[in-house]
mmCIF file of N, CA and C in Angstrom:
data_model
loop_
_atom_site.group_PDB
_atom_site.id
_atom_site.type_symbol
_atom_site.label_atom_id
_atom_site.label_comp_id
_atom_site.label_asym_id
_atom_site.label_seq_id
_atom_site.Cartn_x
_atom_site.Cartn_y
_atom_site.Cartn_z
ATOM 1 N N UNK A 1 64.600 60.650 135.821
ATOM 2 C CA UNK A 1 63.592 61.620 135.488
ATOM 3 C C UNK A 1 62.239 61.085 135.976
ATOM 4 N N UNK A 2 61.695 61.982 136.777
ATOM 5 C CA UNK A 2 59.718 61.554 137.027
ATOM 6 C C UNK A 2 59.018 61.248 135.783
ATOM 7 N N UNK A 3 58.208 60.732 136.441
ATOM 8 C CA UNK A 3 57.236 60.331 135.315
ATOM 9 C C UNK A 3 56.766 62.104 134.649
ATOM 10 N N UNK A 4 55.759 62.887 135.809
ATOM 11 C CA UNK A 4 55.712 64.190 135.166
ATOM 12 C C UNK A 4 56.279 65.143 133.941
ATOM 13 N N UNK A 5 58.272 64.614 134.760
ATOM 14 C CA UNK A 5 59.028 65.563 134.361
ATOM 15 C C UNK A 5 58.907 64.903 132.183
ATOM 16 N N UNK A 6 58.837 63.760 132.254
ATOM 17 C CA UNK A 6 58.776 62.510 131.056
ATOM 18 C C UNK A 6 57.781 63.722 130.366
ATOM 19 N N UNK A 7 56.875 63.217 130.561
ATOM 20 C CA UNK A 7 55.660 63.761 129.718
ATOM 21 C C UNK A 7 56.074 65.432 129.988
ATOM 22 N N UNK A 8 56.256 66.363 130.535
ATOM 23 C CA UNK A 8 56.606 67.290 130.154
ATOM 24 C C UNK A 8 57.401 67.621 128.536
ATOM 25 N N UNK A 9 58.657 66.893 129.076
ATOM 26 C CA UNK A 9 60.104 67.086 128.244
ATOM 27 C C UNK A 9 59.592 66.477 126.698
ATOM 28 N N UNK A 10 58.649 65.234 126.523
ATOM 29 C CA UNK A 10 57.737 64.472 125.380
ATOM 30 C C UNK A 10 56.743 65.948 125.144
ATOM 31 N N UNK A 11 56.247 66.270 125.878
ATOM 32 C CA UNK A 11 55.298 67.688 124.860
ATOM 33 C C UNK A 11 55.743 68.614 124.693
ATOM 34 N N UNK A 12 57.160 69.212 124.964
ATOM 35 C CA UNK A 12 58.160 69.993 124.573
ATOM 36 C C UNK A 12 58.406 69.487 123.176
ATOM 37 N N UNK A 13 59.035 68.548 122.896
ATOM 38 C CA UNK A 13 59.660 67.735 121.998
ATOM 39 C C UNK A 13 58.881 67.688 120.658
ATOM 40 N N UNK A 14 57.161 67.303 121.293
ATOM 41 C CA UNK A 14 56.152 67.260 120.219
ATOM 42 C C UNK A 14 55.764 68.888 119.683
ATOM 43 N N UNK A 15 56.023 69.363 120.463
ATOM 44 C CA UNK A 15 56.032 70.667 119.944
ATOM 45 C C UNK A 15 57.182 71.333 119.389
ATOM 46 N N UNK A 16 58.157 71.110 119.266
ATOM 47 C CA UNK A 16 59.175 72.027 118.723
ATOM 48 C C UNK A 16 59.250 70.954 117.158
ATOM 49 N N UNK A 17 59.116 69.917 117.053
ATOM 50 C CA UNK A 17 58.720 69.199 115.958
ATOM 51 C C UNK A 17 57.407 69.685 115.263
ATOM 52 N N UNK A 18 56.812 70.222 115.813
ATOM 53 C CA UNK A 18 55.162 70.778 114.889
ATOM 54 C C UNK A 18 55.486 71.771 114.449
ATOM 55 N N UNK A 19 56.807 72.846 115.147
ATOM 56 C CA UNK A 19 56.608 74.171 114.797
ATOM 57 C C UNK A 19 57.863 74.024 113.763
ATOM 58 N N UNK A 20 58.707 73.439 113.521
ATOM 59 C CA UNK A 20 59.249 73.577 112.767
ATOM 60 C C UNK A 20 59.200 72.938 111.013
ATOM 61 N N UNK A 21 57.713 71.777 111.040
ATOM 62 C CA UNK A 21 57.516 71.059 110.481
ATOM 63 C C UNK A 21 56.817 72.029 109.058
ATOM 64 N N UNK A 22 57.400 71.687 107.741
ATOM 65 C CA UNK A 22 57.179 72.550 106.688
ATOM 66 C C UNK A 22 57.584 73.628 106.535
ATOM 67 N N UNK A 23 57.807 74.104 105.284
ATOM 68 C CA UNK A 23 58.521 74.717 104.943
ATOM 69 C C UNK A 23 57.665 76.467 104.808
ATOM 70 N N UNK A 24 58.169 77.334 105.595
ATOM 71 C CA UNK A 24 57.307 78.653 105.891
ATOM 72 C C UNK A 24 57.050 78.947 104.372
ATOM 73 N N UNK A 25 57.724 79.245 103.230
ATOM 74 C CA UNK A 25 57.214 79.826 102.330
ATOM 75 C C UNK A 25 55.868 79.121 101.896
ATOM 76 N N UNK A 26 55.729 77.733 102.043
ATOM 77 C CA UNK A 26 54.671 76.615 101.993
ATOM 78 C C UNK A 26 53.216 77.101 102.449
ATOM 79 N N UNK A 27 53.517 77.952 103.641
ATOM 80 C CA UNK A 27 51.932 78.054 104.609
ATOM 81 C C UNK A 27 51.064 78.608 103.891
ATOM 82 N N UNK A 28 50.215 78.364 103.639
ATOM 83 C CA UNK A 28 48.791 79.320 103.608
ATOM 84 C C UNK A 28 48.734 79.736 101.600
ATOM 85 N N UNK A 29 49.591 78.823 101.300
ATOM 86 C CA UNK A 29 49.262 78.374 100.000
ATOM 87 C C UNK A 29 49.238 77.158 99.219
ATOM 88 N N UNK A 30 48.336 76.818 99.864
ATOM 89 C CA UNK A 30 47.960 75.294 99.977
ATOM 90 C C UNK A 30 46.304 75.678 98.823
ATOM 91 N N UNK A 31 45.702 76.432 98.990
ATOM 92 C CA UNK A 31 44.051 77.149 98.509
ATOM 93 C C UNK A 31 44.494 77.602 96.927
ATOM 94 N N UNK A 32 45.751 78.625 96.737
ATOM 95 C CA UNK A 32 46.666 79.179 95.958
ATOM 96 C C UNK A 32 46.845 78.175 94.939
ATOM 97 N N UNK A 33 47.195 76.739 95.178
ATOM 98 C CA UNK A 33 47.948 76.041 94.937
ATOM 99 C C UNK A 33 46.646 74.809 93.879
ATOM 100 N N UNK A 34 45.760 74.768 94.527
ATOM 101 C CA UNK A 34 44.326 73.867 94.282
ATOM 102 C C UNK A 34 43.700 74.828 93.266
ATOM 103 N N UNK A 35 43.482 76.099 93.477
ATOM 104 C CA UNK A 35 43.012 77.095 92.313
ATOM 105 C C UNK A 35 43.898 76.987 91.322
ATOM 106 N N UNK A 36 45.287 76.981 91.386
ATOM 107 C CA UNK A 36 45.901 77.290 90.177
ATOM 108 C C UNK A 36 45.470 75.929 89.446
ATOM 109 N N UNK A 37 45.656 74.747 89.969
ATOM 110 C CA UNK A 37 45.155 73.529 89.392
ATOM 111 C C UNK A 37 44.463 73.533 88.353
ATOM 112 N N UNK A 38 43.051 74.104 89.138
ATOM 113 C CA UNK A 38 42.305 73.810 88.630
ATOM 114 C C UNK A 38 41.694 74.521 87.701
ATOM 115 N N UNK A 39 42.238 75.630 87.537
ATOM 116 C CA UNK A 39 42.179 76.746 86.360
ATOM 117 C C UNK A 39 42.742 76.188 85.087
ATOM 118 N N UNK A 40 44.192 75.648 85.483
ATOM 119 C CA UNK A 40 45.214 75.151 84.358
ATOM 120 C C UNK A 40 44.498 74.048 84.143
ATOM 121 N N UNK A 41 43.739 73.099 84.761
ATOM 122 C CA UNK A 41 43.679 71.805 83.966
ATOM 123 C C UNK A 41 42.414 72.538 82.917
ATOM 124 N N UNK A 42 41.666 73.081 83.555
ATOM 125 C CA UNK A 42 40.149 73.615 82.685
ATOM 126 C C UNK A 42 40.745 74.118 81.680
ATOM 127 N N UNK A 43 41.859 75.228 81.796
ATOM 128 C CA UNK A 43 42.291 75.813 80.407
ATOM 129 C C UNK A 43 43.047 74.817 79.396
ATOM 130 N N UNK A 44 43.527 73.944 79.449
ATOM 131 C CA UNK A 44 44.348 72.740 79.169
ATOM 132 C C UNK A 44 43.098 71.871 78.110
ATOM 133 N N UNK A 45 42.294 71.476 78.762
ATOM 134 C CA UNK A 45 41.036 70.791 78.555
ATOM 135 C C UNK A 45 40.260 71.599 77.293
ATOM 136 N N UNK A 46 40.174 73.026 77.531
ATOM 137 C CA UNK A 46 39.349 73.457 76.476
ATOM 138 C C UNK A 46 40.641 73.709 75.561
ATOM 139 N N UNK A 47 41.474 73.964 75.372
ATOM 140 C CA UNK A 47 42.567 74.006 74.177
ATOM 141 C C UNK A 47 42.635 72.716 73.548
ATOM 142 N N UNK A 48 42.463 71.227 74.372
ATOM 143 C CA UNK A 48 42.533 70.433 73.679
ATOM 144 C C UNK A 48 41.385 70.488 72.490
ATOM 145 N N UNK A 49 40.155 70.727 73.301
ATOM 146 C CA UNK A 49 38.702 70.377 72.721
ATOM 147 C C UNK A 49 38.754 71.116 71.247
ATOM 148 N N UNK A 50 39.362 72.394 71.899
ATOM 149 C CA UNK A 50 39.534 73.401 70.616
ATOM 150 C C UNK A 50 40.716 72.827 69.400
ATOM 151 N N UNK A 51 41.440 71.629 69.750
ATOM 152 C CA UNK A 51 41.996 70.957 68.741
ATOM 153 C C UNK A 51 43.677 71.876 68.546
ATOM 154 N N UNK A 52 44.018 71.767 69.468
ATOM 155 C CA UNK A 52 45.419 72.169 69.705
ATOM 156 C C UNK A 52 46.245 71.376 70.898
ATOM 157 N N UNK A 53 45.642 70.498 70.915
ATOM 158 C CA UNK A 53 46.013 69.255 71.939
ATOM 159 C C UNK A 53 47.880 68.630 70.992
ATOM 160 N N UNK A 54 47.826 68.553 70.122
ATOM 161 C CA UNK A 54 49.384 68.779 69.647
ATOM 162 C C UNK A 54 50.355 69.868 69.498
ATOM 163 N N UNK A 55 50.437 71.017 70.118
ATOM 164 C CA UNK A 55 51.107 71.953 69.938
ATOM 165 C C UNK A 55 52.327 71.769 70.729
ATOM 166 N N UNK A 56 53.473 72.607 70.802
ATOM 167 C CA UNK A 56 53.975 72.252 71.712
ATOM 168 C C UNK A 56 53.859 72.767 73.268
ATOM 169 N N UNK A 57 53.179 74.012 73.001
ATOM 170 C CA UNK A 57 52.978 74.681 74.271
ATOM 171 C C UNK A 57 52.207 74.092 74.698
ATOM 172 N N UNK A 58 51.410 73.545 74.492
ATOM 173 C CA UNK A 58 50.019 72.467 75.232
ATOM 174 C C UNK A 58 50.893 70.980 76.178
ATOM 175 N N UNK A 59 51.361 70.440 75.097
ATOM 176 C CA UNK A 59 52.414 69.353 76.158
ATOM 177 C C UNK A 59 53.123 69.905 77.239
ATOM 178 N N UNK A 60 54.029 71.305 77.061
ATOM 179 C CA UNK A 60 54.537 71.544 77.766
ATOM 180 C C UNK A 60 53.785 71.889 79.039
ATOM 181 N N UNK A 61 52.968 72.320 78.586
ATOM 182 C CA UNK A 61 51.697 72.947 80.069
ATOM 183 C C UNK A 61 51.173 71.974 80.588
ATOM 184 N N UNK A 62 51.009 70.725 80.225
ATOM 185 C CA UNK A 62 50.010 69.314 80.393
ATOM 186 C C UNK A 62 51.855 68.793 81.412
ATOM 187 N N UNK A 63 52.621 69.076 80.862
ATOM 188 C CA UNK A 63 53.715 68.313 81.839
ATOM 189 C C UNK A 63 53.979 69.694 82.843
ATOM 190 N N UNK A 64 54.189 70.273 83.586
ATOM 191 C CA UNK A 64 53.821 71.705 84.042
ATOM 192 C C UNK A 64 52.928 71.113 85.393
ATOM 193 N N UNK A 65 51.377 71.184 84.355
ATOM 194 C CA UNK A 65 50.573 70.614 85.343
ATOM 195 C C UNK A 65 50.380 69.574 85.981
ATOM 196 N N UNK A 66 50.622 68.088 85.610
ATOM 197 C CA UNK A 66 51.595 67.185 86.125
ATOM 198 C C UNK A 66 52.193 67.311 87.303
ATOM 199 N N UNK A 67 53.708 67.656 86.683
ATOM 200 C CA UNK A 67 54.657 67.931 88.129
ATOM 201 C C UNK A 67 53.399 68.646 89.403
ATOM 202 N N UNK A 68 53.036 70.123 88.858
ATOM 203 C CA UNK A 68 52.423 70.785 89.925
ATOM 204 C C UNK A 68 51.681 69.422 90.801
ATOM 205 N N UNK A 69 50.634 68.542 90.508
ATOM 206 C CA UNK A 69 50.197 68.240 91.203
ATOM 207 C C UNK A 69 50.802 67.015 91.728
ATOM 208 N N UNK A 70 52.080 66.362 91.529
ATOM 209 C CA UNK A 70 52.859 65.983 92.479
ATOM 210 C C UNK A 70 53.285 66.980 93.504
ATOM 211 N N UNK A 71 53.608 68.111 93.423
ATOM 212 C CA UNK A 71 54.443 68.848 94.547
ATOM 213 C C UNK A 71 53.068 69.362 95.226
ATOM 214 N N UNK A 72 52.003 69.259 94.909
ATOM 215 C CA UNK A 72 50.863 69.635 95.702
ATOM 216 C C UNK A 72 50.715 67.841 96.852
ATOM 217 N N UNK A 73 51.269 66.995 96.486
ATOM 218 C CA UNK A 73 50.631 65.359 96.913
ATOM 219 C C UNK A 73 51.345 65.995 98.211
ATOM 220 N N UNK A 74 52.672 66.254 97.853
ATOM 221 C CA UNK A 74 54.211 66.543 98.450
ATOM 222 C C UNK A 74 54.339 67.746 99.943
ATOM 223 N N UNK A 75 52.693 68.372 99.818
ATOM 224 C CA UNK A 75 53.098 69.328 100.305
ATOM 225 C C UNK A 75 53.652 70.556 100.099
ATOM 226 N N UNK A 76 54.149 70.610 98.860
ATOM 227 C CA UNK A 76 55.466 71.866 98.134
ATOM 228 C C UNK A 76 54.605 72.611 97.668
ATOM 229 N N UNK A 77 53.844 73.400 98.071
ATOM 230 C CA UNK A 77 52.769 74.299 97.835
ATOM 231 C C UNK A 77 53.420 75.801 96.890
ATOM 232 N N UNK A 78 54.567 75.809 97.237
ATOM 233 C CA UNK A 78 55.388 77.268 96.219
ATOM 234 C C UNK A 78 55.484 77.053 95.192
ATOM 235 N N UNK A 79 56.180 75.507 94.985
ATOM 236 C CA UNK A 79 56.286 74.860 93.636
ATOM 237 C C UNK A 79 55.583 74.524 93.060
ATOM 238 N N UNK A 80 54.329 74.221 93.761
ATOM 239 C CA UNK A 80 53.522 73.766 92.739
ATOM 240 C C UNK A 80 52.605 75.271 91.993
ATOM 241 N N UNK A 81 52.399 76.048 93.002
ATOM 242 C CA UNK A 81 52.199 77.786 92.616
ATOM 243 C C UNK A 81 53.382 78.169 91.200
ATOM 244 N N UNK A 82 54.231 78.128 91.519
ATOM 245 C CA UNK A 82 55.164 78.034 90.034
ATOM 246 C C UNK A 82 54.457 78.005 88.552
ATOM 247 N N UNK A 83 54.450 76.285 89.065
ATOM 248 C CA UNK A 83 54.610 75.358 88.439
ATOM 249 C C UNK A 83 53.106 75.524 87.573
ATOM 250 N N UNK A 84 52.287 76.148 87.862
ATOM 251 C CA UNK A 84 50.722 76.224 87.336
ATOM 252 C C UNK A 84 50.674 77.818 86.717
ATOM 253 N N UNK A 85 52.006 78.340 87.023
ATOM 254 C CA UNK A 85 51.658 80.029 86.817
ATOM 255 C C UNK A 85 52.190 79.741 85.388
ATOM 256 N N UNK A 86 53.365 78.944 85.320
ATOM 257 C CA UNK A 86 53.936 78.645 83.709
ATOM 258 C C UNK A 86 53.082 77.902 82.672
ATOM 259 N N UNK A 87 52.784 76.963 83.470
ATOM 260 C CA UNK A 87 51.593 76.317 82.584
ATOM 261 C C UNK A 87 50.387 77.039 81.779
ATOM 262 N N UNK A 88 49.913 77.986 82.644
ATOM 263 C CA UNK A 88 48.752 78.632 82.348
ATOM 264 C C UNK A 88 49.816 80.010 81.477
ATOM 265 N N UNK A 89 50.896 80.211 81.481
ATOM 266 C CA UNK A 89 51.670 80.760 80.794
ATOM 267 C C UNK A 89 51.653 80.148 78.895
ATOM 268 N N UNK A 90 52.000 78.845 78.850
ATOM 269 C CA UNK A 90 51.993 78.507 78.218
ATOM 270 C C UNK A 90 50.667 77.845 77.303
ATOM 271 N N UNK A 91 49.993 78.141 78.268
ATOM 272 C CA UNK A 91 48.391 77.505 77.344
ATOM 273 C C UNK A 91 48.166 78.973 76.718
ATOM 274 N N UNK A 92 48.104 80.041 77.196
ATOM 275 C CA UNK A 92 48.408 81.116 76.619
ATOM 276 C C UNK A 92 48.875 81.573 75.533
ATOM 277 N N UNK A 93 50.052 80.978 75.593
ATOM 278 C CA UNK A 93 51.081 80.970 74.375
ATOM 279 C C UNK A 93 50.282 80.252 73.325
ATOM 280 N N UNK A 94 49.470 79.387 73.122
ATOM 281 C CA UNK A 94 49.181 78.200 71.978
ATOM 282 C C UNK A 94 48.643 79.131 71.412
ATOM 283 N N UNK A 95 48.976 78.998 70.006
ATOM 284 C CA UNK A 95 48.641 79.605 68.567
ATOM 285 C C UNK A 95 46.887 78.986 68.617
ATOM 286 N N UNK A 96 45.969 80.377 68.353
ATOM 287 C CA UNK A 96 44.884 80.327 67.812
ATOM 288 C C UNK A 96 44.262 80.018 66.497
ATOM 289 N N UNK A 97 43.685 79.322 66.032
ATOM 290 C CA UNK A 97 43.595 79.770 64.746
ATOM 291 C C UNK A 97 42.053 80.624 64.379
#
């Protein structure tokens, strides 16, 4: 093989590796994924303040949000979208008084 033909067949290669790299449901909720965050930790935060930081729906949402922002480190941008919609599900849920 030429040298040319080399570096051709190498930026073929680098490209069919870019385009297939991540997972399509993943794209373009990456923004999705940082908002839900950061909504759930704020709502999380004032439930504690408000003194419901022992409930159980509060742990459960505090582990929720957790995972989410591993699968955000991860790249897993769907899961972590999930993973923040339940949470903020469950801060919801915590009994008012």
């Amino acid at each position: 093989m030429t040298v040319p033909a080399r570096v051709i067949f190498a930026a073929l290669m680098t490209l069919a590796l870019v385009a297939c790299a991540g997972d399509a449901a993943d794209r373009g909720l990456g923004p999705s994924c940082a908002s839900g965050l950061s909504a759930a930790t704020k709502e999380l935060k004032a439930a504690k303040a408000a003194g419901f930081g022992d409930s159980v729906e509060w742990g459960k949402a505090a582990s929720l949000i957790s995972a989410a922002k591993i699968q955000e480190q991860f790249g897993e941008y769907q899961n972590c979208v999930q993973k923040t919609r339940n949470a903020r599900r469950f801060i919801a849920k915590i009994p008012r008084k």
